[in-house]
Every structure is written in structure tokens, then in C-alpha cells.
Coordinates of C-alpha atoms and ligand atoms in Angstrom, one line a residue:
M26 CA -23.1 75.6 -15.3
D27 CA -20.0 74.7 -13.4
A28 CA -16.8 73.4 -15.0
I29 CA -17.5 69.8 -14.4
S30 CA -21.0 69.8 -15.8
R31 CA -19.9 71.9 -18.8
R32 CA -17.1 69.4 -19.5
K33 CA -19.6 66.5 -19.2
M34 CA -21.9 68.4 -21.6
L35 CA -19.2 69.0 -24.1
M36 CA -18.1 65.4 -23.9
S37 CA -21.6 64.1 -24.5
G38 CA -21.9 66.7 -27.3
G39 CA -18.8 65.2 -28.9
A40 CA -20.2 61.7 -28.6
L41 CA -23.4 62.8 -30.3
G42 CA -21.8 63.2 -33.7
A43 CA -20.5 59.7 -33.6
L44 CA -23.8 58.3 -32.3
G45 CA -25.9 60.3 -34.6
A46 CA -25.7 57.8 -37.4
L47 CA -26.4 54.9 -35.1
S48 CA -29.5 56.6 -33.8
L49 CA -31.1 56.3 -37.2
A50 CA -31.1 52.6 -36.8
T51 CA -32.5 52.5 -33.3
P52 CA -36.1 51.6 -32.6
A53 CA -36.7 55.3 -31.7
N54 CA -38.8 55.7 -34.8
A55 CA -41.1 52.8 -33.8
R56 CA -44.7 54.0 -33.7
S57 CA -48.0 52.2 -33.9
L58 CA -50.7 52.5 -36.4
W59 CA -53.1 55.3 -35.5
T60 CA -56.4 53.6 -34.7
W61 CA -57.6 55.8 -31.8
A62 CA -61.3 56.5 -32.2
P63 CA -62.1 60.2 -32.7
D64 CA -65.6 59.6 -31.1
T65 CA -63.8 59.3 -27.8
S66 CA -62.4 62.9 -28.2
V67 CA -63.8 66.1 -26.9
A68 CA -65.0 66.9 -30.4
G69 CA -66.9 63.6 -30.5
S70 CA -66.0 62.9 -34.1
G71 CA -63.1 63.5 -36.5
S72 CA -61.5 62.6 -39.8
G73 CA -59.3 59.9 -38.2
V74 CA -56.2 61.3 -39.9
D75 CA -53.0 60.2 -38.1
P76 CA -51.9 63.3 -36.1
Q77 CA -48.3 62.6 -36.9
W78 CA -49.1 64.2 -40.3
V79 CA -50.8 67.2 -38.8
W80 CA -48.9 70.3 -37.4
D81 CA -50.5 73.7 -36.8
E82 CA -51.9 75.2 -39.9
E83 CA -53.1 78.3 -38.1
A84 CA -49.9 79.3 -36.3
D85 CA -47.2 77.9 -38.6
P86 CA -47.5 80.3 -41.6
V87 CA -47.8 83.3 -39.3
L88 CA -44.6 82.5 -37.3
A89 CA -42.8 81.5 -40.5
A90 CA -43.6 85.0 -41.9
V91 CA -42.5 86.6 -38.7
L92 CA -39.2 84.9 -38.7
D93 CA -38.6 85.5 -42.4
R94 CA -39.2 89.3 -41.8
G95 CA -36.7 89.3 -38.9
N96 CA -36.7 91.8 -36.0
V97 CA -37.7 89.0 -33.5
A98 CA -35.9 90.8 -30.6
A99 CA -38.3 93.8 -30.9
I100 CA -41.3 91.4 -31.0
N101 CA -40.1 89.6 -27.9
E102 CA -39.8 92.9 -26.1
R103 CA -43.4 93.6 -26.8
L104 CA -44.5 90.1 -25.9
A105 CA -42.9 90.4 -22.5
T106 CA -45.5 93.0 -21.6
W107 CA -48.3 90.5 -22.4
T108 CA -48.9 88.7 -19.1
R109 CA -52.5 88.5 -18.1
N110 CA -55.3 86.4 -19.5
D111 CA -57.6 89.4 -19.8
Q112 CA -55.0 91.6 -21.5
A113 CA -55.3 92.2 -25.3
P114 CA -52.1 91.4 -27.2
P115 CA -49.9 94.5 -26.9
A116 CA -49.8 97.2 -29.6
G117 CA -46.7 97.4 -31.7
L118 CA -46.8 93.8 -32.8
P119 CA -47.1 92.9 -36.5
S120 CA -50.7 92.8 -37.5
D121 CA -50.7 89.2 -38.6
L122 CA -49.2 88.0 -35.3
R123 CA -51.6 90.2 -33.3
E124 CA -54.6 88.8 -35.2
F125 CA -53.4 85.3 -34.6
M126 CA -52.9 85.9 -30.9
D127 CA -56.3 87.5 -30.6
Y128 CA -57.9 84.4 -32.2
A129 CA -55.7 81.9 -30.3
R130 CA -56.5 83.3 -26.9
Q131 CA -60.2 82.4 -27.0
L132 CA -61.1 79.5 -24.8
P133 CA -62.9 76.6 -26.5
S134 CA -66.7 76.7 -26.3
W135 CA -66.6 73.5 -24.2
A136 CA -64.3 75.0 -21.5
D137 CA -66.2 74.6 -18.2
P138 CA -65.5 77.3 -15.6
V139 CA -66.7 75.1 -12.7
K140 CA -64.3 72.3 -13.6
L141 CA -61.4 74.7 -14.2
D142 CA -62.1 76.2 -10.8
R143 CA -62.1 72.8 -9.2
A144 CA -58.9 71.8 -11.0
S145 CA -57.2 75.0 -9.7
R146 CA -57.7 73.8 -6.1
I147 CA -56.2 70.3 -6.5
N148 CA -52.7 71.7 -6.4
S149 CA -53.2 73.0 -2.8
K150 CA -54.1 69.5 -1.7
K151 CA -51.9 67.4 -3.9
G152 CA -49.2 69.8 -5.0
I153 CA -46.3 67.9 -3.5
Y154 CA -47.1 64.8 -5.6
I155 CA -48.0 66.7 -8.7
G156 CA -44.9 68.9 -8.5
A157 CA -42.5 66.0 -7.9
L158 CA -44.2 64.0 -10.7
Y159 CA -44.0 66.8 -13.2
G160 CA -40.4 67.6 -12.4
L161 CA -38.8 64.2 -11.7
G162 CA -41.3 62.0 -13.6
S163 CA -42.5 63.8 -16.7
G164 CA -39.5 66.1 -17.0
L165 CA -37.0 63.2 -17.0
M166 CA -39.3 61.0 -19.1
S167 CA -39.2 63.7 -21.8
T168 CA -35.6 62.8 -22.3
A169 CA -36.7 59.2 -23.2
I170 CA -38.9 60.6 -26.0
P171 CA -36.4 60.8 -28.8
R172 CA -38.3 63.3 -31.0
E173 CA -38.8 65.7 -28.1
A174 CA -35.2 65.2 -26.8
R175 CA -33.8 66.0 -30.3
A176 CA -36.0 69.0 -30.8
V177 CA -35.1 70.4 -27.5
Y178 CA -31.4 69.6 -27.9
Y179 CA -30.9 71.2 -31.3
S180 CA -33.2 74.2 -30.8
K181 CA -31.9 77.5 -29.4
G182 CA -33.0 76.6 -25.8
G183 CA -31.0 73.4 -25.8
A184 CA -27.9 75.4 -25.2
D185 CA -29.2 76.8 -21.9
M186 CA -31.1 74.1 -20.2
K187 CA -31.4 76.0 -16.9
D188 CA -33.3 78.8 -18.6
R189 CA -35.4 76.3 -20.5
I190 CA -36.4 74.4 -17.4
A191 CA -37.4 77.6 -15.7
K192 CA -39.6 78.5 -18.7
T193 CA -41.1 75.0 -19.0
A194 CA -41.7 75.0 -15.2
K195 CA -43.6 78.3 -15.7
L196 CA -46.2 76.3 -17.6
G197 CA -46.4 73.8 -14.7
Y198 CA -46.8 76.6 -12.3
D199 CA -49.4 78.5 -14.4
I200 CA -51.5 75.5 -15.2
G201 CA -51.7 74.6 -11.5
A202 CA -52.3 78.2 -10.2
T203 CA -55.6 79.0 -8.5
D204 CA -56.4 81.6 -11.1
A205 CA -54.9 79.7 -14.1
Y206 CA -57.7 80.5 -16.6
L207 CA -59.3 83.4 -14.7
P208 CA -58.9 86.9 -16.0
Q209 CA -56.0 87.8 -13.7
G210 CA -54.2 84.5 -14.3
S211 CA -51.7 83.8 -17.1
M212 CA -52.3 80.3 -18.4
I213 CA -53.9 81.6 -21.7
V214 CA -50.9 83.8 -22.3
T215 CA -48.4 81.0 -21.5
A216 CA -50.2 78.5 -23.7
V217 CA -50.5 80.9 -26.7
K218 CA -46.8 81.9 -26.4
T219 CA -45.8 78.3 -26.2
R220 CA -47.9 77.6 -29.3
M221 CA -46.1 80.4 -31.1
V222 CA -42.7 79.0 -29.9
H223 CA -43.6 75.6 -31.3
A224 CA -44.6 77.1 -34.6
A225 CA -41.3 79.0 -34.7
V226 CA -39.4 75.8 -34.0
R227 CA -41.2 74.1 -36.9
H228 CA -39.8 76.7 -39.2
L229 CA -36.3 76.8 -37.7
L230 CA -35.3 73.2 -36.9
P231 CA -35.7 71.9 -40.5
Q232 CA -32.8 74.4 -41.3
S233 CA -30.6 72.6 -38.7
P234 CA -28.2 70.1 -40.3
A235 CA -27.8 68.4 -36.9
W236 CA -31.5 68.0 -36.4
T237 CA -32.3 66.8 -40.0
Q238 CA -29.5 64.2 -39.7
T239 CA -31.1 62.7 -36.6
S240 CA -34.8 63.3 -37.1
G241 CA -35.4 59.8 -38.4
G242 CA -37.2 61.0 -41.5
Q243 CA -39.5 63.5 -39.8
T244 CA -39.2 66.7 -41.9
I245 CA -41.1 69.1 -39.7
P246 CA -40.9 68.7 -35.9
I247 CA -43.6 68.9 -33.2
S248 CA -46.5 67.3 -35.0
Q249 CA -49.9 67.0 -33.2
A250 CA -49.0 63.4 -32.3
D251 CA -45.7 64.6 -30.7
I252 CA -47.6 67.2 -28.6
L253 CA -50.1 64.5 -27.5
V254 CA -47.2 62.2 -26.5
T255 CA -45.8 64.9 -24.3
W256 CA -49.3 65.7 -23.0
H257 CA -49.6 62.0 -21.8
S258 CA -46.1 62.1 -20.3
L259 CA -47.6 65.0 -18.2
A260 CA -51.3 64.6 -17.5
T261 CA -52.0 60.9 -18.1
F262 CA -48.7 59.9 -16.3
V263 CA -49.3 62.1 -13.3
M264 CA -52.9 60.8 -12.8
R265 CA -51.8 57.2 -13.3
K266 CA -49.0 57.5 -10.7
M267 CA -51.2 59.2 -8.1
K268 CA -53.6 56.3 -8.4
E269 CA -50.8 53.8 -8.2
W270 CA -49.4 55.5 -5.1
G271 CA -52.7 55.4 -3.4
V272 CA -53.2 59.1 -3.4
R273 CA -56.9 59.8 -2.9
V274 CA -58.2 61.7 -5.8
S275 CA -62.0 62.0 -6.0
A276 CA -63.8 61.3 -9.3
D277 CA -64.7 65.0 -9.6
D278 CA -61.1 66.0 -9.0
A279 CA -59.8 63.5 -11.5
E280 CA -62.3 64.9 -14.1
A281 CA -61.4 68.5 -13.3
Y282 CA -57.6 67.7 -13.6
L283 CA -58.3 66.1 -17.0
H284 CA -60.4 69.1 -18.0
V285 CA -57.7 71.7 -17.3
W286 CA -55.3 69.6 -19.5
Q287 CA -58.0 69.2 -22.2
V288 CA -58.4 73.0 -22.4
S289 CA -54.6 73.4 -22.3
A290 CA -54.2 71.0 -25.3
H291 CA -56.7 73.1 -27.2
M292 CA -54.9 76.3 -26.3
L293 CA -51.6 74.7 -27.5
G294 CA -53.2 74.2 -30.9
V295 CA -54.1 70.5 -30.6
R296 CA -57.3 69.8 -32.7
D297 CA -60.3 68.8 -30.5
E298 CA -60.7 65.6 -32.5
Y299 CA -57.4 64.4 -30.9
V300 CA -58.1 65.5 -27.3
P301 CA -59.3 62.6 -25.1
A302 CA -62.7 63.1 -23.6
S303 CA -62.2 60.8 -20.7
W304 CA -59.4 59.1 -18.7
D305 CA -60.2 55.8 -20.4
A306 CA -59.8 57.5 -23.8
A307 CA -56.6 59.2 -22.6
N308 CA -55.1 55.9 -21.3
A309 CA -55.9 54.2 -24.6
Q310 CA -54.3 56.9 -26.6
S311 CA -51.3 57.0 -24.3
R312 CA -50.7 53.2 -24.7
Q313 CA -50.9 53.7 -28.5
I314 CA -48.7 56.7 -28.9
L315 CA -46.5 57.2 -25.8
D316 CA -45.5 53.7 -24.8
P317 CA -44.0 52.6 -28.2
V318 CA -41.9 55.7 -28.7
L319 CA -40.0 55.6 -25.4
A320 CA -36.4 54.9 -26.3
A321 CA -32.8 55.9 -25.5
S322 CA -31.2 58.5 -27.7
P323 CA -27.8 60.2 -27.3
E324 CA -29.5 63.6 -27.1
G325 CA -31.9 62.3 -24.4
K326 CA -28.9 61.0 -22.3
A327 CA -27.1 64.3 -22.7
L328 CA -30.2 66.2 -21.6
T329 CA -30.6 63.9 -18.6
E330 CA -27.1 64.6 -17.5
V331 CA -27.7 68.3 -17.7
L332 CA -31.0 68.1 -15.9
L333 CA -29.7 66.1 -13.1
G334 CA -26.6 68.3 -12.9
I335 CA -28.8 71.3 -12.5
V336 CA -30.9 69.7 -9.8
A337 CA -27.9 68.6 -7.9
Q338 CA -26.3 72.1 -8.1
L339 CA -29.3 73.5 -6.2
D340 CA -27.7 71.8 -3.2
L341 CA -30.9 71.7 -1.2
G342 CA -30.1 68.3 0.3
L343 CA -31.4 66.9 -3.0
T344 CA -28.3 64.8 -3.6
R345 CA -28.0 63.3 -7.0
P346 CA -28.2 59.7 -5.7
L347 CA -31.5 60.5 -4.0
I348 CA -32.9 62.1 -7.1
S349 CA -31.8 59.1 -9.2
A350 CA -33.3 56.6 -6.8
F351 CA -36.6 58.5 -6.5
S352 CA -36.8 59.0 -10.3
R353 CA -36.1 55.3 -10.9
Y354 CA -38.8 54.4 -8.4
T355 CA -41.2 56.7 -10.2
L356 CA -40.3 56.0 -13.8
G357 CA -39.3 52.3 -13.4
D358 CA -36.1 50.6 -14.4
R359 CA -36.9 50.4 -18.1
I360 CA -37.0 54.2 -18.5
G361 CA -34.4 54.7 -15.9
N362 CA -31.9 52.6 -17.9
M363 CA -32.9 54.3 -21.2
I364 CA -32.0 57.7 -19.9
G365 CA -29.0 56.5 -18.0
L366 CA -30.1 57.1 -14.4
S367 CA -27.5 55.6 -12.0
Q368 CA -28.4 52.4 -10.1
E369 CA -28.7 53.1 -6.3
P370 CA -28.8 49.7 -4.7
I371 CA -29.1 51.1 -1.1
L372 CA -31.4 54.0 -1.6
E373 CA -33.8 52.4 -4.1
P374 CA -35.2 49.7 -1.7
L375 CA -35.4 52.3 1.1
I376 CA -37.5 54.6 -1.1
A377 CA -39.7 51.7 -2.3
T378 CA -40.5 51.0 1.3
A379 CA -40.7 54.5 2.7
W380 CA -42.6 56.3 0.0
P381 CA -45.8 54.3 0.1
L382 CA -45.8 54.7 3.9
L383 CA -45.4 58.4 3.5
V384 CA -48.2 58.6 1.0
A385 CA -50.4 56.5 3.3
F386 CA -49.6 58.8 6.2
R387 CA -50.3 62.0 4.3
E388 CA -53.6 60.5 3.0
G389 CA -54.6 59.8 6.6
L390 CA -54.4 56.0 6.4
I391 CA -51.6 55.2 8.9
P392 CA -50.3 56.9 12.1
L393 CA -47.1 58.9 12.3
P394 CA -44.8 56.4 14.1
A395 CA -44.9 54.0 11.1
I396 CA -42.9 56.4 8.9
P397 CA -39.2 55.7 8.5
A398 CA -36.8 58.7 8.7
I399 CA -35.7 58.6 5.1
A400 CA -39.2 59.4 4.0
W401 CA -39.0 62.9 5.7
T402 CA -35.6 63.6 4.1
L403 CA -37.1 62.7 0.8
E404 CA -40.3 64.7 1.4
E405 CA -38.3 67.8 2.4
A406 CA -36.1 67.5 -0.6
L407 CA -39.1 67.2 -2.9
R408 CA -40.8 70.1 -1.2
Q409 CA -37.8 72.3 -1.8
F410 CA -37.6 71.1 -5.4
V411 CA -41.3 71.8 -6.0
L412 CA -41.1 75.2 -4.3
L413 CA -38.1 76.2 -6.4
F414 CA -39.3 75.1 -9.7
L415 CA -43.1 75.3 -9.6
N416 CA -44.2 77.6 -6.9
E417 CA -42.1 80.7 -7.5
A418 CA -43.8 83.1 -9.8
Q419 CA -40.6 84.4 -11.1
P420 CA -40.9 86.9 -13.9
I421 CA -40.0 84.5 -16.7
A422 CA -40.6 85.6 -20.3
I423 CA -41.2 82.9 -22.9
T424 CA -39.6 84.2 -26.0
I425 CA -39.8 83.3 -29.7
P426 CA -36.5 81.7 -30.7
D427 CA -34.9 83.3 -33.8
M428 CA -32.2 80.6 -34.4
N429 CA -31.3 77.0 -33.7
R430 CA -28.7 75.8 -31.1
P431 CA -25.4 77.4 -32.0
S432 CA -23.1 74.5 -32.9
Ligands
HEM17 C1 -40.8 75.3 -26.0 C2 -44.3 73.3 -23.3 C3 -44.7 69.7 -26.5 C4 -40.3 71.1 -28.2 C5 -41.8 75.1 -25.0 C6 -42.1 76.0 -24.0 C7 -43.1 75.5 -23.2 C8 -43.4 74.2 -23.8 C9 -43.7 76.0 -21.9 C10 -41.5 77.4 -23.8 C11 -40.3 77.3 -23.0 C12 -39.1 77.7 -23.8 O1 -39.1 78.6 -24.6 O2 -38.1 77.0 -23.6 C13 -44.8 72.2 -24.0 C14 -46.0 71.4 -23.6 C15 -46.1 70.4 -24.6 C16 -44.9 70.6 -25.5 C17 -46.9 71.7 -22.5 C18 -47.1 69.4 -24.7 C19 -48.2 69.2 -24.0 C20 -43.5 69.7 -27.2 C21 -43.0 68.7 -28.1 C22 -41.8 69.1 -28.6 C23 -41.5 70.3 -28.0 C24 -43.8 67.5 -28.5 C25 -40.9 68.4 -29.6 C26 -41.2 67.3 -30.2 C27 -40.1 72.3 -27.8 C28 -39.0 73.2 -28.2 C29 -39.1 74.4 -27.6 C30 -40.3 74.3 -26.8 C31 -37.9 72.7 -29.2 C32 -38.3 75.7 -27.8 C33 -37.1 75.7 -27.1 C34 -36.3 77.0 -27.6 O3 -36.6 78.1 -27.2 O4 -35.4 76.7 -28.3 N1 -42.6 74.0 -24.9 N2 -44.2 71.6 -25.1 N3 -42.5 70.7 -27.1 N4 -40.9 73.1 -26.9 FE1 -42.6 72.4 -26.1

């Protein structure tokens, strides 16, 4: 982080204390009654229990015991050698953790290899849209989800956002890879590690005074409802935007893309009774649980600052105004204002005109001369962004945190 971004970060950190009390009174805790029908889930039925009161009863006690015993650094060293789907959990891990990993790495009985294979090929056709939407749509939207923003801000990884983005992008890369769920792929490993990280965070964050003061009454973070909210900010949002943009996604591809995310929700520990069985069910659930919780929070604004700062530092022609304008175009002004994206009165209308033309050209609907120059600048910038964050299989190790953000 350069001096200016660090200063900005520190300043926003200072403001957080003062704003913390206020945030309790914001509508950030608004949520709707859980009425989503479990018969529209992949399980086909369910208890109907509101997932905001459900966490992960399989992973949580195991990770709590691991953290209480200590020696997490040695465990992380062993975990770094676990990289392939077909690899058994490494020897040398505590037996309770190893047993959990062996159980958690099994795909659900309803996982369909044909659909997973189809999903893995969507990225080669639509990667530019999906990558840009994950990074500049879902990634930034997550800062408008107060519970997620606070969990991220006050956990260990919140202190080093660049590293955290790289690790989260690994999931985006792994889920879209051609061999995501094949033996030589790594999505099972990434999902199980992430499930363990989340379980560790559930044990650690309640010990953070800063988190407990701002959690709006939530005593344990990352409930199943919270995971579903994030799931919609990724899968449901990306599919909706591609349709809105006029990207041609066949019915089979749309179903395959849903399927890879259904399997991934299961692998992250979400109960099947909460995983939507269709896009209609997903959209209904998203309206119920994602839309009402979107709100500004001091932590979210601080994270947006850091995220945009990191992207601008890449200096790949991705200037900050261009990113802000594209993100506003993608997320809309309501979310743009919530997270403090700058207004770009010149670039915004340019993008609003150029982007649909670019999509239409790429989808084979209009000829080349109709495309304004700004569209190519934007496309090249997005391509660089996607390449950097999603397409580089850097050796990134997702590690179990052993502490909260140092204050
Ligand atoms: C860690 C993905 C939902 C909070 C991670 C990591 C990944 C990930 C890949 C590991 C990267 C790292 O260690 O930084 C996901 C996905 C989700 C989801 C795909 C849903 C589909 C959530 C939710 C919250 C959350 C709902 C909070 C409300 C965190 C935190 C960490 C983490 C605090 C740990 C950061 C640290 O190491 O300190 N997540 N996540 N995640 N996630 Fe999630």
C-alpha cells in the first residue's frame, strides 16, 4: 500500500470508531421475514427454519477445537500441500480436522458431471463479462453488505486487503476453471478450505470488541443466510446482469452455471434445503435476502476505498474514474452512492452508450464500425483486470486465521 492509500485507510479507520455507534441505528440490520419455500431448493423440502439462525454445525466445533489447541501455523503449513481435488487431506493434521476434511470433500449425490463440464466451458466464451462482474460488480457490492463488510474488516485478513482479494479471486478462478471439479482441479480444496476459514472466523470474531460493538446484535458471524446473500451477490447477480446486457446465454448454459454454484454452496457448508433449485427460486430468494440488506456502513466505505486504491495502483490504464464509472454503470447509483463511488459525469454517459454496443458487437449483433473508441479502452482495461485477478493461477494458499484484525 502506498503512503496515500495507507493514510486514507488510517483516516477512515479513525472515523470508524466515531461512526461505530451510529451504525447501530442505521437500517443495516433490516431483513425480511424468511418465507422462501424449501420445496424450491435442491433438497426439495426442508424445515423452513430461517437460515440466519443456522451456522455450520459440522465445521464450527472442529475449527473451534483446532483454534483452542493452538499451533495453527503448523496446520497451515500442512494445508498448503493440499491442492488437488483427488488428493486425500495431508498426513500430519489433527485427526478431527482430517476427518472433517475427508467428509466435507465429498460432492453431493446430486452433483451432475455433465452440467459441471458444461459450466466449465462457459468461462472461455463469456469470461470477460463474468470476470468483470465478479471483480467490479460482486466484489464492490460486498462492501454494501454490512455484515460481510464488518466481518471482513475486523477479521485478520481485513488488515491486508490485497492479499485477501488475491485469495478470494482464487475462488473465482477455481470455480470457472475448465477442471474445477475434476480430479486434477482444485475447487473442492478451495471450497473446503474456505468452509474451514469461515468456521474459524465464527470462533474468532465474537472475541473482537470492535466487531461485537458493530454487529447489530448478531452474536456469531457468517450465518447460512449471510452466505446465501453473498452467493446471490455473485451467481444471481452475474446471471441477471448478463441477461440485462444482452449477452447470449443458452438455457443449458444458464442451468449449468447455476449448477456449479449450487454444488459450490453445498461444498461451502450451505444446507441443501437453502440452495435454490432454479433461477426463478434463486431470484425470489435474492429479492428476499439480498436486496433488503444492502446499506452503507463505515467499514464498507473504508473497504471500497482500499479496493479501488488497489485496482488503481495496478496502473494498467484502469484509471480510478473509469473503474468508478463502470462500477456505477454496473451496480447502479443506489449502490454506487452507498459505497461512496465517485460521480463521473463525463465518463458515465459514455460508458452507458458504449458498453451495450460493445456487447452487441461481441455477441455478433452489430458490425465493427458502430463501436465508439471508449469501448475498446474499457474492454482492454477489463481484460487486463480479469487476467490479473482471475486468470493467473498464482500459488495462493488459503490459510486458517488464528487471530482477528490487529487494532
Ligand atoms: C474468507 C469466499 C461468504 C467473511 C473467505 C475466503 C474465500 C471466501 C475464498 C478465503 C480467502 C481469505 O482467507 O481471505 C466466500 C464465498 C462466500 C463467502 C464464496 C459465499 C458464497 C462470506 C460471508 C462472510 C464472509 C457471508 C461474512 C458475513 C469472510 C471472512 C473471511 C473469509 C471474514 C476470512 C478473512 C481472514 O482471513 O481474516 N471467504 N465467502 N464470507 N470470508 Fe468468505
